[in-house]
Amino acid sequence: MSQKPSVFNLLSTMLKVGAPPERTRPQPTTLTNVAGTDLPDFADANPADVQMITVEHPDGRMSQYPPPEYWDDWVEYSGKDWPRKVAHRYMLVPTVCFNCESACGLLAYVDKTTLEIKKFEGNPVHPGSRGRNCAKGPATHNQTYDPERILYPLKRVGKRGEGKWKRITWDEALNEISAKMRASREKRRDGIMYHVGRPGEDGYTNRCITAWGVDGHNSHTNVCSSGARAGYAFWCNWDRPSPDHAHARVILLISSHLETGHYFNPHAQRIIEGKMNGAKIITLDPRLSNTASMSDTWLPTWPGSESDVLLAIANYLIQNDLYDKAFVERWVNWQDTLEAVGSKQLAVNSASLQSLVSQSPTPQFEHFDLVLKDLYAEFTFARAAATAQVPVERLEEAARIIADCDGRLAAHVWRSASIGNLGGWQVARCLMFLNVLTGSVGTRGGTSGGEWNKFVPKPFKSPPAFNAWNELQLPDEWPLAHFEMSFLLPHFLEEERGDIDVYFTRVYNPMWINPDGFMWLKALQDETKMKCHVALTPTWNESAWFADYVLPMGHAGERHDLMSQETHAGQWIAFRQPVRRVAMEKLGQKVRFTYEANPGEVWEENEWWIELSARMDPDGRLGIRQWFESPYRPGQIITVDEYYQWIFENSVPGLPAAAAAESLTPLQYMRKYGVFEVKQTNYQPYEKEIERLRDWRLETHSQFTIQNSQFTIDPSARILENGKAIGVVVDGKPREGFDTPSRKLEFFSPTVHQWGWTEREYTIPWTLKSHVHPDNINREKGEMILLPNFRLPTLIHTRSANAKWLYEISHKNPVWMHPSDAQWLGVQTGDLVRVETEIGYFIDKVWVTEGMKPGIIAMSHHLGRWRLEENTGVNPGMSSLAKLSENGSQHKLNILHGAQPWSTFDPDTSRVWWNDVGVHQNLTHAVHPDPISGAHCWLQKAVNVRKAAATEAYGEVWVDTDKSMAVYREWVNMTRPASQVSPDGNRRPLWLRRPLKPVAEAYKRNS
Ligand code: SF4
């Protein structure tokens, strides 16, 4: 636990004078379980004099945090009653925000009398968020008391999409759905699919899916981060980067990272910390984002030119011998690269260099230096400036800053260009190249691998990997995809590649969030292909409308989860809790299932999955039930308490001791603090020596045995244990290295080469021609680029429509347009424009701004919500009432009216002053699956942008799904399927990640 002693000394001096006497709580039978039908009512307590404290941080800033020793009984004045001093008693229960993946700490203020949640504030002892939150954290309160939230399990009674539902019990839902799952599992292992939008937890659900023995995990990764993931995977098998912004000398961002990027609040505060300590910020973004505006150097690059810019900087480092040769020599697979040059797998420009390398009896690092100089010489600043359309001086300035980073370059890309462009995965690869060249890998102030800074504990027992492969998730065409080709599911179903018995969507609104939404609509309506759709969701959404069961799951303060994120160079684990349940239990009330404590009958997935899995296999015949039996009560079904009790007692190093020091059990400790810091720092773990091998002579070809394990040092200095690479010899020492086949950073990727992508532009960091390269956009004909993949900092995909504070701040998504383009089109701010894509068009308003690069228009994600019925569905104040119509392959969405005030128990709903809630642009986006990473390349070619005609109305969307399928096929034709290129008969390289890996046998194409 990271706690600042000075802060806590101060806190411990707090005076609590005249706190009101505790009032009698209602009996359990009269709980005010009111969310969804009333606002919390905080009755007056005795107006007593309670002295609050001011905490001064070591750096002089002031903030106020209740100290943990007072969390069980905290007294503070009601802000609403000011200037009267009305004191209330609260129990402060820590939990974890669920509104993005940062997993910031929250403290729920639970009224000890009514058990209502007064507010959510930051958790000061959380090492990632350090007491701070963005606007979306406190807005959890809006979601909890949202008048339109779904409070009870629902089952469809009319036709799919007709909007007719009946309330059912959880027992009915469990019995009916588990029976369908059992029937499916008995006949096949690819009939159940769990499709997740926001996981919000680490490993729990994956364990369940594995226990079911099916290949059933599907994610939203391909519309989010697969480009970046693939780029980092080919270098070092990192799932993602983890920059140490706070200690950086240079921060290089290809995203709007400060305001809305990955790990938004935890990273934003550390980026500013770094900046205050002198770090320079460089940002690549065609849009003047808030991040760009805070940068020392803004490079408004043409989309798709980012790799050119990065390689021009790399070339500057290489040609001027400014790169960290010692690091590169120790940790890059340069010997493999020279071998590839010698065998002509990797072409260099100079014939004499090729023969020098091929004739050298042993690989020489000097030759590798010459190869780098030869390969990258063409990437001049002038070329990058022309391609990116930015001033050459600004590129040179950025290169000089990076050259001066002294091994402290914190760099990050996650979505942005890497998910925008055909070949976007090379953006991540080129960015990582700068980390490698500057030696900023895992260093203080550098960039680490995500998994080094994330801690995921093991549960009490883990089911074995399944033997199955679902071709609807990872089909033949994309053997290197990261990961499942999720956004193409409707296209695969349209081609009759398969069907699904039970389809779970979980915090996921596929029809709305994915490109080509009308294809999703077709798939969701088709009961022969999607036989049963179960929507696990805290709120109504467009896709849930087409489900068979809609099951309400909790928000951040209504569920258990474990989360850890790589927010900085350290490791922590946080415990999300159902805060009313925790408060009730601390006050002596018994709660069997979390839905007894949550609003209505809102449940949590963890208990749901346990009960569902156990009912799927009541007699244990399918081998599933055993994984859901208690480690403490043999043969009995596990409780959620027992699940976490076992983890905290056995799998989190240091936690039992920290708990014992406070006379708590590990579970009590986590219930009290909600978080535990596992490691304060974690720099350069790849340098770590493998203890077991310290005393052995590590010569090439040497073989030895330790405790029945056989070790071999192979010609590449890799250390093999029973045939599996576990480390590498560097400087004569056995080191952990990287999790790649070579155990080194792979500059030349043998894997990419072996899997059919043999050209230079794929095997090493290089540029790839984007589908929106200037050659592909005919400006003369009026074509532009539509940049749809940025978001506003207050939006949460499709869940912000249940947070009134967030919608009041931001609710519309006009088309950003440069004044020169606006003048050319004859439009002004507020005018309607018609934007035509490859498959359809939409009508939106224009916002004319200098903050957009000419030739590009942009629209934020996450707005344009709609509902089909006036009184049910997405909140009336946050969505438009819409009508869907269909004529053959042509689909249309018309807006009947925009958002309106409406009357509920919450007076704020009648105060909705806005009408415009944006346009659902994603419906008109053609799918663009990258042939390597599988990422949907979000940037769209706007084939025609013009002022809207008088007959065209705001929000109108039209799409032809025949065109959708035609564009889909064009992109499929770019792939190199495993059936044609697999070097070993497998469907995919065994070493590459999958969210859930099956057994090796399942990888065989003919299995
Ligand atoms: S950054 Fe993410 S996790 Fe943190 S408070 Fe904001 S939405 Fe919640």
PDB file of N, CA and C and ligand atoms in Angstrom, residues 96-106 129 132-138 140 261 263-266 793 796, ligand 1:
ATOM      1  N   VAL A  96     -14.207   0.323  -7.846  1.00  0.00           N
ATOM      2  CA  VAL A  96     -13.372   0.654  -9.012  1.00  0.00           C
ATOM      3  C   VAL A  96     -14.276   1.156 -10.126  1.00  0.00           C
ATOM      4  N   CYS A  97     -13.903   2.260 -10.722  1.00  0.00           N
ATOM      5  CA  CYS A  97     -14.684   2.817 -11.826  1.00  0.00           C
ATOM      6  C   CYS A  97     -14.781   1.808 -12.973  1.00  0.00           C
ATOM      7  N   PHE A  98     -15.914   1.816 -13.651  1.00  0.00           N
ATOM      8  CA  PHE A  98     -16.135   0.879 -14.772  1.00  0.00           C
ATOM      9  C   PHE A  98     -16.331   1.663 -16.062  1.00  0.00           C
ATOM     10  N   ASN A  99     -16.024   2.943 -16.055  1.00  0.00           N
ATOM     11  CA  ASN A  99     -16.389   3.739 -17.224  1.00  0.00           C
ATOM     12  C   ASN A  99     -15.291   3.893 -18.257  1.00  0.00           C
ATOM     13  N   CYS A 100     -14.138   3.347 -18.010  1.00  0.00           N
ATOM     14  CA  CYS A 100     -13.154   3.073 -19.058  1.00  0.00           C
ATOM     15  C   CYS A 100     -12.245   2.008 -18.477  1.00  0.00           C
ATOM     16  N   GLU A 101     -11.182   1.674 -19.165  1.00  0.00           N
ATOM     17  CA  GLU A 101     -10.367   0.549 -18.726  1.00  0.00           C
ATOM     18  C   GLU A 101      -9.285   0.932 -17.729  1.00  0.00           C
ATOM     19  N   SER A 102      -9.241   2.204 -17.308  1.00  0.00           N
ATOM     20  CA  SER A 102      -8.175   2.636 -16.393  1.00  0.00           C
ATOM     21  C   SER A 102      -8.310   2.052 -14.999  1.00  0.00           C
ATOM     22  N   ALA A 103      -9.519   1.686 -14.626  1.00  0.00           N
ATOM     23  CA  ALA A 103      -9.754   1.085 -13.302  1.00  0.00           C
ATOM     24  C   ALA A 103      -9.348   2.007 -12.162  1.00  0.00           C
ATOM     25  N   CYS A 104      -9.711   3.278 -12.267  1.00  0.00           N
ATOM     26  CA  CYS A 104      -9.418   4.225 -11.186  1.00  0.00           C
ATOM     27  C   CYS A 104     -10.215   3.848  -9.940  1.00  0.00           C
ATOM     28  N   GLY A 105      -9.674   4.230  -8.813  1.00  0.00           N
ATOM     29  CA  GLY A 105     -10.359   3.953  -7.558  1.00  0.00           C
ATOM     30  C   GLY A 105     -11.481   4.943  -7.297  1.00  0.00           C
ATOM     31  N   LEU A 106     -12.576   4.441  -6.756  1.00  0.00           N
ATOM     32  CA  LEU A 106     -13.696   5.284  -6.330  1.00  0.00           C
ATOM     33  C   LEU A 106     -13.986   4.983  -4.865  1.00  0.00           C
ATOM     34  N   SER A 129      -4.684   5.776  -9.733  1.00  0.00           N
ATOM     35  CA  SER A 129      -5.416   7.040  -9.911  1.00  0.00           C
ATOM     36  C   SER A 129      -5.096   8.060  -8.839  1.00  0.00           C
ATOM     37  N   ARG A 132      -7.632  10.697  -7.827  1.00  0.00           N
ATOM     38  CA  ARG A 132      -8.242  11.546  -8.853  1.00  0.00           C
ATOM     39  C   ARG A 132      -9.129  10.721  -9.782  1.00  0.00           C
ATOM     40  N   ASN A 133     -10.059  11.409 -10.390  1.00  0.00           N
ATOM     41  CA  ASN A 133     -10.933  10.794 -11.399  1.00  0.00           C
ATOM     42  C   ASN A 133     -11.199  11.798 -12.505  1.00  0.00           C
ATOM     43  N   CYS A 134     -11.631  11.301 -13.637  1.00  0.00           N
ATOM     44  CA  CYS A 134     -12.143  12.202 -14.660  1.00  0.00           C
ATOM     45  C   CYS A 134     -13.648  12.371 -14.404  1.00  0.00           C
ATOM     46  N   ALA A 135     -14.307  13.121 -15.261  1.00  0.00           N
ATOM     47  CA  ALA A 135     -15.732  13.404 -15.045  1.00  0.00           C
ATOM     48  C   ALA A 135     -16.569  12.129 -15.013  1.00  0.00           C
ATOM     49  N   LYS A 136     -16.072  11.088 -15.683  1.00  0.00           N
ATOM     50  CA  LYS A 136     -16.882   9.874 -15.808  1.00  0.00           C
ATOM     51  C   LYS A 136     -16.913   9.053 -14.517  1.00  0.00           C
ATOM     52  N   GLY A 137     -15.916   9.259 -13.640  1.00  0.00           N
ATOM     53  CA  GLY A 137     -15.905   8.517 -12.376  1.00  0.00           C
ATOM     54  C   GLY A 137     -17.083   8.911 -11.496  1.00  0.00           C
ATOM     55  N   PRO A 138     -17.176  10.190 -11.106  1.00  0.00           N
ATOM     56  CA  PRO A 138     -18.316  10.587 -10.264  1.00  0.00           C
ATOM     57  C   PRO A 138     -19.661  10.392 -10.948  1.00  0.00           C
ATOM     58  N   THR A 140     -20.749   7.915 -12.190  1.00  0.00           N
ATOM     59  CA  THR A 140     -21.281   6.591 -11.828  1.00  0.00           C
ATOM     60  C   THR A 140     -22.572   6.765 -11.025  1.00  0.00           C
ATOM     61  N   GLY A 261      -7.231   9.375 -24.106  1.00  0.00           N
ATOM     62  CA  GLY A 261      -6.500   8.195 -24.560  1.00  0.00           C
ATOM     63  C   GLY A 261      -6.659   7.020 -23.630  1.00  0.00           C
ATOM     64  N   TYR A 263      -5.994   4.656 -20.629  1.00  0.00           N
ATOM     65  CA  TYR A 263      -5.622   4.981 -19.248  1.00  0.00           C
ATOM     66  C   TYR A 263      -5.627   6.485 -19.057  1.00  0.00           C
ATOM     67  N   PHE A 264      -6.713   7.031 -19.413  1.00  0.00           N
ATOM     68  CA  PHE A 264      -6.922   8.463 -19.552  1.00  0.00           C
ATOM     69  C   PHE A 264      -6.471   9.240 -18.306  1.00  0.00           C
ATOM     70  N   ASN A 265      -7.186   9.093 -17.189  1.00  0.00           N
ATOM     71  CA  ASN A 265      -6.838   9.896 -16.008  1.00  0.00           C
ATOM     72  C   ASN A 265      -5.467   9.519 -15.440  1.00  0.00           C
ATOM     73  N   PRO A 266      -5.163   8.223 -15.243  1.00  0.00           N
ATOM     74  CA  PRO A 266      -3.842   7.901 -14.678  1.00  0.00           C
ATOM     75  C   PRO A 266      -2.697   8.365 -15.583  1.00  0.00           C
ATOM     76  N   PRO A 793     -13.882  13.501 -24.130  1.00  0.00           N
ATOM     77  CA  PRO A 793     -13.429  12.919 -22.863  1.00  0.00           C
ATOM     78  C   PRO A 793     -14.540  12.527 -21.909  1.00  0.00           C
ATOM     79  N   ILE A 796     -18.566   7.516 -22.896  1.00  0.00           N
ATOM     80  CA  ILE A 796     -18.229   6.137 -22.510  1.00  0.00           C
ATOM     81  C   ILE A 796     -18.862   5.195 -23.522  1.00  0.00           C
TER      82      ILE A 796
HETATM   83  S1  SF4 B   1     -10.196   7.636 -16.363  1.00  0.00           S
HETATM   84 FE1  SF4 B   1     -11.607   5.941 -16.705  1.00  0.00          FE
HETATM   85  S2  SF4 B   1     -11.542   4.693 -14.851  1.00  0.00           S
HETATM   86 FE2  SF4 B   1     -10.661   6.711 -14.371  1.00  0.00          FE
HETATM   87  S3  SF4 B   1     -12.358   7.909 -13.576  1.00  0.00           S
HETATM   88 FE3  SF4 B   1     -12.257   8.324 -15.766  1.00  0.00          FE
HETATM   89  S4  SF4 B   1     -13.636   6.810 -16.695  1.00  0.00           S
HETATM   90 FE4  SF4 B   1     -13.231   6.138 -14.612  1.00  0.00          FE
END
